[in-house]
PDB file of C-alpha atoms in Angstrom:
ATOM      1  CA  MET C 268    -177.765 -25.384  46.297  1.00  0.00           C
ATOM      2  CA  GLU C 269    -179.896 -27.563  48.469  1.00  0.00           C
ATOM      3  CA  THR C 270    -179.010 -27.189  52.291  1.00  0.00           C
ATOM      4  CA  THR C 271    -181.018 -28.989  55.372  1.00  0.00           C
ATOM      5  CA  PRO C 272    -183.880 -26.910  56.880  1.00  0.00           C
ATOM      6  CA  GLU C 273    -181.345 -26.656  59.997  1.00  0.00           C
ATOM      7  CA  MET C 274    -178.437 -24.986  57.616  1.00  0.00           C
ATOM      8  CA  ASP C 275    -180.949 -22.814  55.908  1.00  0.00           C
ATOM      9  CA  ALA C 276    -181.922 -21.283  59.451  1.00  0.00           C
ATOM     10  CA  VAL C 277    -178.092 -20.434  60.093  1.00  0.00           C
ATOM     11  CA  LEU C 278    -178.227 -19.117  56.716  1.00  0.00           C
ATOM     12  CA  SER C 279    -180.914 -16.739  57.456  1.00  0.00           C
ATOM     13  CA  GLY C 280    -179.550 -15.225  60.309  1.00  0.00           C
ATOM     14  CA  ASP C 281    -177.697 -11.996  60.761  1.00  0.00           C
ATOM     15  CA  ARG C 282    -174.558 -13.716  61.773  1.00  0.00           C
ATOM     16  CA  ILE C 283    -173.580 -16.783  59.677  1.00  0.00           C
ATOM     17  CA  PRO C 284    -170.703 -18.758  61.188  1.00  0.00           C
ATOM     18  CA  MET C 285    -169.060 -20.674  58.296  1.00  0.00           C
ATOM     19  CA  ALA C 286    -166.062 -22.960  57.590  1.00  0.00           C
ATOM     20  CA  GLY C 287    -164.551 -24.998  54.587  1.00  0.00           C
ATOM     21  CA  LEU C 288    -163.726 -28.417  54.935  1.00  0.00           C
ATOM     22  CA  PHE C 289    -161.254 -29.884  52.795  1.00  0.00           C
ATOM     23  CA  GLN C 290    -160.016 -33.362  53.156  1.00  0.00           C
ATOM     24  CA  LEU C 291    -157.363 -35.276  50.865  1.00  0.00           C
ATOM     25  CA  ASP C 292    -157.303 -38.890  51.009  1.00  0.00           C
ATOM     26  CA  THR C 293    -154.050 -40.325  50.388  1.00  0.00           C
ATOM     27  CA  ALA C 294    -152.587 -43.787  50.932  1.00  0.00           C
ATOM     28  CA  ASP C 295    -149.520 -43.247  52.719  1.00  0.00           C
ATOM     29  CA  TYR C 296    -151.049 -40.910  55.187  1.00  0.00           C
ATOM     30  CA  GLY C 297    -154.537 -41.613  55.837  1.00  0.00           C
ATOM     31  CA  ALA C 298    -157.355 -38.545  55.106  1.00  0.00           C
ATOM     32  CA  ILE C 299    -155.931 -35.194  55.735  1.00  0.00           C
ATOM     33  CA  ARG C 300    -159.072 -33.314  56.889  1.00  0.00           C
ATOM     34  CA  LEU C 301    -157.986 -29.117  56.795  1.00  0.00           C
ATOM     35  CA  LEU C 302    -160.362 -26.262  57.762  1.00  0.00           C
ATOM     36  CA  ASP C 303    -160.165 -23.333  56.088  1.00  0.00           C
ATOM     37  CA  GLY C 304    -159.066 -21.197  59.556  1.00  0.00           C
ATOM     38  CA  ALA C 305    -157.880 -21.717  63.024  1.00  0.00           C
ATOM     39  CA  GLY C 306    -159.867 -24.203  65.273  1.00  0.00           C
ATOM     40  CA  VAL C 307    -161.502 -27.593  65.399  1.00  0.00           C
ATOM     41  CA  LEU C 308    -164.230 -28.649  64.058  1.00  0.00           C
ATOM     42  CA  ARG C 309    -166.323 -32.275  64.596  1.00  0.00           C
ATOM     43  CA  TRP C 310    -168.101 -33.565  61.553  1.00  0.00           C
ATOM     44  CA  ASP C 311    -169.548 -36.863  60.376  1.00  0.00           C
ATOM     45  CA  GLY C 312    -166.960 -38.877  63.230  1.00  0.00           C
ATOM     46  CA  ASN C 313    -164.126 -36.675  61.495  1.00  0.00           C
ATOM     47  CA  ILE C 314    -162.042 -34.193  62.835  1.00  0.00           C
ATOM     48  CA  PHE C 315    -160.933 -31.188  60.740  1.00  0.00           C
ATOM     49  CA  ALA C 316    -158.062 -28.745  61.976  1.00  0.00           C
ATOM     50  CA  GLY C 317    -156.607 -25.785  61.065  1.00  0.00           C
ATOM     51  CA  ARG C 318    -153.204 -27.132  60.816  1.00  0.00           C
ATOM     52  CA  HIS C 319    -152.006 -30.919  60.507  1.00  0.00           C
ATOM     53  CA  ALA C 320    -148.513 -31.704  61.900  1.00  0.00           C
ATOM     54  CA  GLN C 321    -147.131 -33.095  58.507  1.00  0.00           C
ATOM     55  CA  PHE C 322    -149.212 -31.258  56.123  1.00  0.00           C
ATOM     56  CA  GLY C 323    -149.645 -27.891  57.584  1.00  0.00           C
ATOM     57  CA  VAL C 324    -152.522 -25.413  57.093  1.00  0.00           C
ATOM     58  CA  LEU C 325    -154.666 -24.618  53.874  1.00  0.00           C
ATOM     59  CA  SER C 326    -153.578 -20.875  53.147  1.00  0.00           C
ATOM     60  CA  ALA C 327    -155.583 -19.907  50.255  1.00  0.00           C
ATOM     61  CA  MET C 328    -158.332 -21.486  47.257  1.00  0.00           C
ATOM     62  CA  ARG C 329    -159.523 -20.166  44.368  1.00  0.00           C
ATOM     63  CA  ALA C 330    -162.887 -20.373  43.088  1.00  0.00           C
ATOM     64  CA  ILE C 331    -164.396 -23.626  41.815  1.00  0.00           C
ATOM     65  CA  GLU C 332    -163.965 -23.206  38.256  1.00  0.00           C
ATOM     66  CA  ASP C 333    -166.727 -24.609  36.328  1.00  0.00           C
ATOM     67  CA  GLY C 334    -165.787 -26.990  33.032  1.00  0.00           C
ATOM     68  CA  ALA C 335    -166.980 -25.455  29.590  1.00  0.00           C
ATOM     69  CA  SER C 336    -167.517 -28.231  27.002  1.00  0.00           C
ATOM     70  CA  GLU C 337    -164.496 -30.155  26.823  1.00  0.00           C
ATOM     71  CA  SER C 338    -163.482 -29.808  30.595  1.00  0.00           C
ATOM     72  CA  ALA C 339    -164.547 -30.734  34.137  1.00  0.00           C
ATOM     73  CA  PRO C 340    -165.127 -28.199  37.046  1.00  0.00           C
ATOM     74  CA  SER C 341    -161.822 -27.883  38.910  1.00  0.00           C
ATOM     75  CA  LEU C 342    -160.475 -26.237  41.973  1.00  0.00           C
ATOM     76  CA  ARG C 343    -156.755 -25.159  42.813  1.00  0.00           C
ATOM     77  CA  CYS C 344    -155.860 -24.495  46.514  1.00  0.00           C
ATOM     78  CA  SER C 345    -152.571 -24.081  48.479  1.00  0.00           C
ATOM     79  CA  ILE C 346    -151.048 -25.357  51.560  1.00  0.00           C
ATOM     80  CA  ILE C 347    -148.150 -24.869  53.774  1.00  0.00           C
ATOM     81  CA  PRO C 348    -146.469 -27.428  55.055  1.00  0.00           C
ATOM     82  CA  PRO C 349    -143.862 -27.461  57.643  1.00  0.00           C
ATOM     83  CA  ALA C 350    -140.686 -26.481  56.652  1.00  0.00           C
ATOM     84  CA  ASP C 351    -139.244 -29.525  57.459  1.00  0.00           C
ATOM     85  CA  MET C 352    -141.762 -31.863  55.855  1.00  0.00           C
ATOM     86  CA  ILE C 353    -141.161 -30.334  52.482  1.00  0.00           C
ATOM     87  CA  ASP C 354    -138.709 -32.748  51.373  1.00  0.00           C
ATOM     88  CA  ILE C 355    -140.383 -35.649  53.105  1.00  0.00           C
ATOM     89  CA  ILE C 356    -143.776 -36.088  51.959  1.00  0.00           C
ATOM     90  CA  PRO C 357    -143.062 -37.523  48.277  1.00  0.00           C
ATOM     91  CA  TRP C 358    -146.066 -35.181  46.809  1.00  0.00           C
ATOM     92  CA  SER C 359    -146.313 -36.755  43.387  1.00  0.00           C
ATOM     93  CA  THR C 360    -147.177 -40.126  44.327  1.00  0.00           C
ATOM     94  CA  LEU C 361    -150.298 -37.852  45.911  1.00  0.00           C
ATOM     95  CA  GLN C 362    -151.429 -37.673  42.279  1.00  0.00           C
ATOM     96  CA  GLY C 363    -154.855 -39.734  42.025  1.00  0.00           C
ATOM     97  CA  SER C 364    -155.842 -39.083  45.803  1.00  0.00           C
ATOM     98  CA  ARG C 365    -159.727 -38.003  45.990  1.00  0.00           C
ATOM     99  CA  VAL C 366    -160.311 -34.101  47.513  1.00  0.00           C
ATOM    100  CA  ARG C 367    -163.221 -33.306  48.626  1.00  0.00           C
ATOM    101  CA  LEU C 368    -164.582 -29.756  49.816  1.00  0.00           C
ATOM    102  CA  TRP C 369    -167.895 -29.265  51.695  1.00  0.00           C
ATOM    103  CA  VAL C 370    -168.970 -25.735  53.183  1.00  0.00           C
ATOM    104  CA  ALA C 371    -170.534 -25.926  56.780  1.00  0.00           C
ATOM    105  CA  CYS C 372    -172.117 -23.987  59.238  1.00  0.00           C
ATOM    106  CA  TYR C 373    -171.099 -24.298  62.424  1.00  0.00           C
ATOM    107  CA  SER C 374    -172.966 -23.469  66.060  1.00  0.00           C
ATOM    108  CA  MET C 375    -171.028 -20.501  67.190  1.00  0.00           C
ATOM    109  CA  VAL C 376    -172.315 -21.696  71.187  1.00  0.00           C
ATOM    110  CA  THR C 377    -171.735 -25.263  70.645  1.00  0.00           C
ATOM    111  CA  GLY C 378    -169.288 -25.351  67.642  1.00  0.00           C
ATOM    112  CA  GLN C 379    -170.914 -28.324  66.578  1.00  0.00           C
ATOM    113  CA  VAL C 380    -171.232 -28.356  62.452  1.00  0.00           C
ATOM    114  CA  ILE C 381    -175.225 -27.783  61.575  1.00  0.00           C
ATOM    115  CA  PRO C 382    -176.396 -30.898  59.475  1.00  0.00           C
ATOM    116  CA  ASP C 383    -175.143 -31.469  57.155  1.00  0.00           C
ATOM    117  CA  PRO C 384    -172.620 -29.803  55.212  1.00  0.00           C
ATOM    118  CA  TYR C 385    -172.713 -28.305  51.221  1.00  0.00           C
ATOM    119  CA  ALA C 386    -170.731 -30.658  49.123  1.00  0.00           C
ATOM    120  CA  VAL C 387    -168.727 -28.124  47.002  1.00  0.00           C
ATOM    121  CA  PHE C 388    -166.263 -30.660  45.248  1.00  0.00           C
ATOM    122  CA  ASP C 389    -165.500 -34.167  44.699  1.00  0.00           C
ATOM    123  CA  GLY C 390    -162.406 -35.121  42.442  1.00  0.00           C
ATOM    124  CA  GLU C 391    -159.120 -35.384  42.613  1.00  0.00           C
ATOM    125  CA  LEU C 392    -155.314 -34.545  42.811  1.00  0.00           C
ATOM    126  CA  ASP C 393    -153.951 -33.428  39.848  1.00  0.00           C
ATOM    127  CA  ILE C 394    -150.846 -31.732  40.270  1.00  0.00           C
ATOM    128  CA  ALA C 395    -148.904 -30.239  43.364  1.00  0.00           C
ATOM    129  CA  THR C 396    -146.556 -28.049  42.624  1.00  0.00           C
ATOM    130  CA  ILE C 397    -144.022 -26.863  45.179  1.00  0.00           C
ATOM    131  CA  ARG C 398    -143.756 -22.786  45.405  1.00  0.00           C
ATOM    132  CA  LEU C 399    -140.393 -21.981  46.701  1.00  0.00           C
ATOM    133  CA  GLY C 400    -139.138 -18.059  47.225  1.00  0.00           C
ATOM    134  CA  SER C 401    -137.598 -16.055  49.283  1.00  0.00           C
ATOM    135  CA  LYS C 402    -140.440 -15.724  51.637  1.00  0.00           C
ATOM    136  CA  THR C 403    -142.967 -18.315  50.244  1.00  0.00           C
ATOM    137  CA  LEU C 404    -143.100 -21.869  51.041  1.00  0.00           C
ATOM    138  CA  ALA C 405    -146.301 -23.253  49.556  1.00  0.00           C
ATOM    139  CA  VAL C 406    -147.497 -26.281  47.939  1.00  0.00           C
ATOM    140  CA  ASP C 407    -150.215 -25.852  45.286  1.00  0.00           C
ATOM    141  CA  LEU C 408    -152.882 -28.609  44.857  1.00  0.00           C
ATOM    142  CA  ASP C 409    -154.635 -28.423  41.252  1.00  0.00           C
ATOM    143  CA  CYS C 410    -157.438 -30.768  41.463  1.00  0.00           C
ATOM    144  CA  THR C 411    -159.392 -31.824  38.484  1.00  0.00           C
ATOM    145  CA  SER C 412    -163.161 -33.171  39.095  1.00  0.00           C
ATOM    146  CA  ALA C 413    -164.125 -37.013  38.752  1.00  0.00           C
ATOM    147  CA  PHE C 414    -165.718 -36.554  35.576  1.00  0.00           C
ATOM    148  CA  GLU C 415    -162.591 -35.463  33.665  1.00  0.00           C
ATOM    149  CA  ARG C 416    -161.826 -39.542  32.972  1.00  0.00           C
ATOM    150  CA  LEU C 417    -164.547 -38.730  30.925  1.00  0.00           C
ATOM    151  CA  PHE C 418    -162.837 -36.604  28.495  1.00  0.00           C
ATOM    152  CA  GLU C 419    -159.875 -38.601  27.945  1.00  0.00           C
ATOM    153  CA  ASP C 420    -160.157 -40.515  24.150  1.00  0.00           C
ATOM    154  CA  ASP C 421    -159.510 -43.953  24.467  1.00  0.00           C
ATOM    155  CA  GLU C 422    -156.882 -43.962  21.639  1.00  0.00           C
ATOM    156  CA  TRP C 423    -155.826 -47.226  22.783  1.00  0.00           C
ATOM    157  CA  ILE C 424    -159.335 -49.277  22.476  1.00  0.00           C
ATOM    158  CA  ARG C 425    -159.319 -51.797  19.475  1.00  0.00           C
ATOM    159  CA  LEU C 426    -162.652 -53.039  17.971  1.00  0.00           C
ATOM    160  CA  ASN C 427    -161.588 -56.776  17.433  1.00  0.00           C
ATOM    161  CA  PRO C 428    -162.286 -59.677  19.782  1.00  0.00           C
ATOM    162  CA  THR C 429    -158.551 -59.897  20.883  1.00  0.00           C
ATOM    163  CA  TRP C 430    -158.610 -56.711  22.466  1.00  0.00           C
ATOM    164  CA  LEU C 431    -162.248 -57.347  24.159  1.00  0.00           C
ATOM    165  CA  LYS C 432    -161.047 -60.719  25.597  1.00  0.00           C
ATOM    166  CA  THR C 433    -157.985 -58.879  26.721  1.00  0.00           C
ATOM    167  CA  TYR C 434    -160.064 -56.679  29.152  1.00  0.00           C
ATOM    168  CA  PHE C 435    -163.356 -59.079  29.043  1.00  0.00           C
ATOM    169  CA  PRO C 436    -162.523 -62.455  28.986  1.00  0.00           C
ATOM    170  CA  ALA C 437    -166.022 -64.167  28.781  1.00  0.00           C
ATOM    171  CA  ALA C 438    -167.141 -61.584  26.186  1.00  0.00           C
ATOM    172  CA  GLY C 439    -168.124 -62.718  22.887  1.00  0.00           C
ATOM    173  CA  GLY C 440    -169.339 -59.780  21.416  1.00  0.00           C
ATOM    174  CA  LEU C 441    -167.454 -59.532  18.455  1.00  0.00           C
ATOM    175  CA  ASP C 442    -166.109 -63.199  17.860  1.00  0.00           C
ATOM    176  CA  HIS C 443    -168.173 -63.629  14.713  1.00  0.00           C
ATOM    177  CA  VAL C 444    -167.799 -59.831  13.337  1.00  0.00           C
ATOM    178  CA  THR C 445    -165.958 -60.436   9.980  1.00  0.00           C
ATOM    179  CA  GLY C 446    -166.100 -58.527   6.629  1.00  0.00           C
ATOM    180  CA  VAL C 447    -165.728 -55.466   8.259  1.00  0.00           C
ATOM    181  CA  THR C 448    -165.100 -52.866   5.197  1.00  0.00           C
ATOM    182  CA  GLN C 449    -165.488 -49.552   6.906  1.00  0.00           C
ATOM    183  CA  GLN C 450    -163.127 -48.841   9.463  1.00  0.00           C
ATOM    184  CA  ILE C 451    -164.440 -47.393  12.556  1.00  0.00           C
ATOM    185  CA  TYR C 452    -162.411 -44.932  14.613  1.00  0.00           C
ATOM    186  CA  TRP C 453    -163.331 -45.585  18.533  1.00  0.00           C
ATOM    187  CA  GLY C 454    -162.357 -42.942  20.625  1.00  0.00           C
ATOM    188  CA  GLN C 455    -161.018 -40.819  18.411  1.00  0.00           C
ATOM    189  CA  ASN C 456    -162.774 -38.460  15.662  1.00  0.00           C
ATOM    190  CA  GLU C 457    -161.780 -39.783  11.559  1.00  0.00           C
ATOM    191  CA  PRO C 458    -158.766 -38.457   9.918  1.00  0.00           C
ATOM    192  CA  LYS C 459    -159.459 -35.603   7.948  1.00  0.00           C
ATOM    193  CA  ASP C 460    -156.117 -36.601   5.326  1.00  0.00           C
ATOM    194  CA  LYS C 461    -156.628 -40.069   4.506  1.00  0.00           C
ATOM    195  CA  VAL C 462    -155.000 -42.124   1.907  1.00  0.00           C
ATOM    196  CA  THR C 463    -157.016 -44.765  -0.025  1.00  0.00           C
ATOM    197  CA  TYR C 464    -155.713 -47.820  -2.435  1.00  0.00           C
ATOM    198  CA  SER C 465    -158.029 -49.144  -4.624  1.00  0.00           C
TER     199      SER C 465
END
């Protein structure tokens, strides 16, 4: 973790005032900025508040799970929206919205954020799940890292000039490739059981 000298000075003290800054960038509602506690913090010209009028409060956050060889880091957090907003917000349309999380230190005297908060997560909202119970009303936000897209299989890609010109009209790299006798599996593994004809 690389931090600024100002933040290092605060972290070396006896009392460390810290806060989580959560931001969800939505198309319909703009940037939703939540603080992981009560109050308000200002940073980089933005206000992070403990409560948002439509999205409510940030209620829980699981530890960020580091990805293994076939998965990217992920984040799961829960928000408790106002009861009258649970049916109004189209949760499924938020999929793909950018999600960011920072850890910030702040001055207990001035309430100002110490430069610069440490970026912990930068990804996108994958799934929003409404959790309803007899005494529970929450929305769980499962977020994946922006690097998750690197693990997608590109099975729809074809190694021919027609496909290439569909997406890159000026490309001519496959125009004169003829007589390819070996099938090339692009974006997927070669099938184990093949039927060949001679």
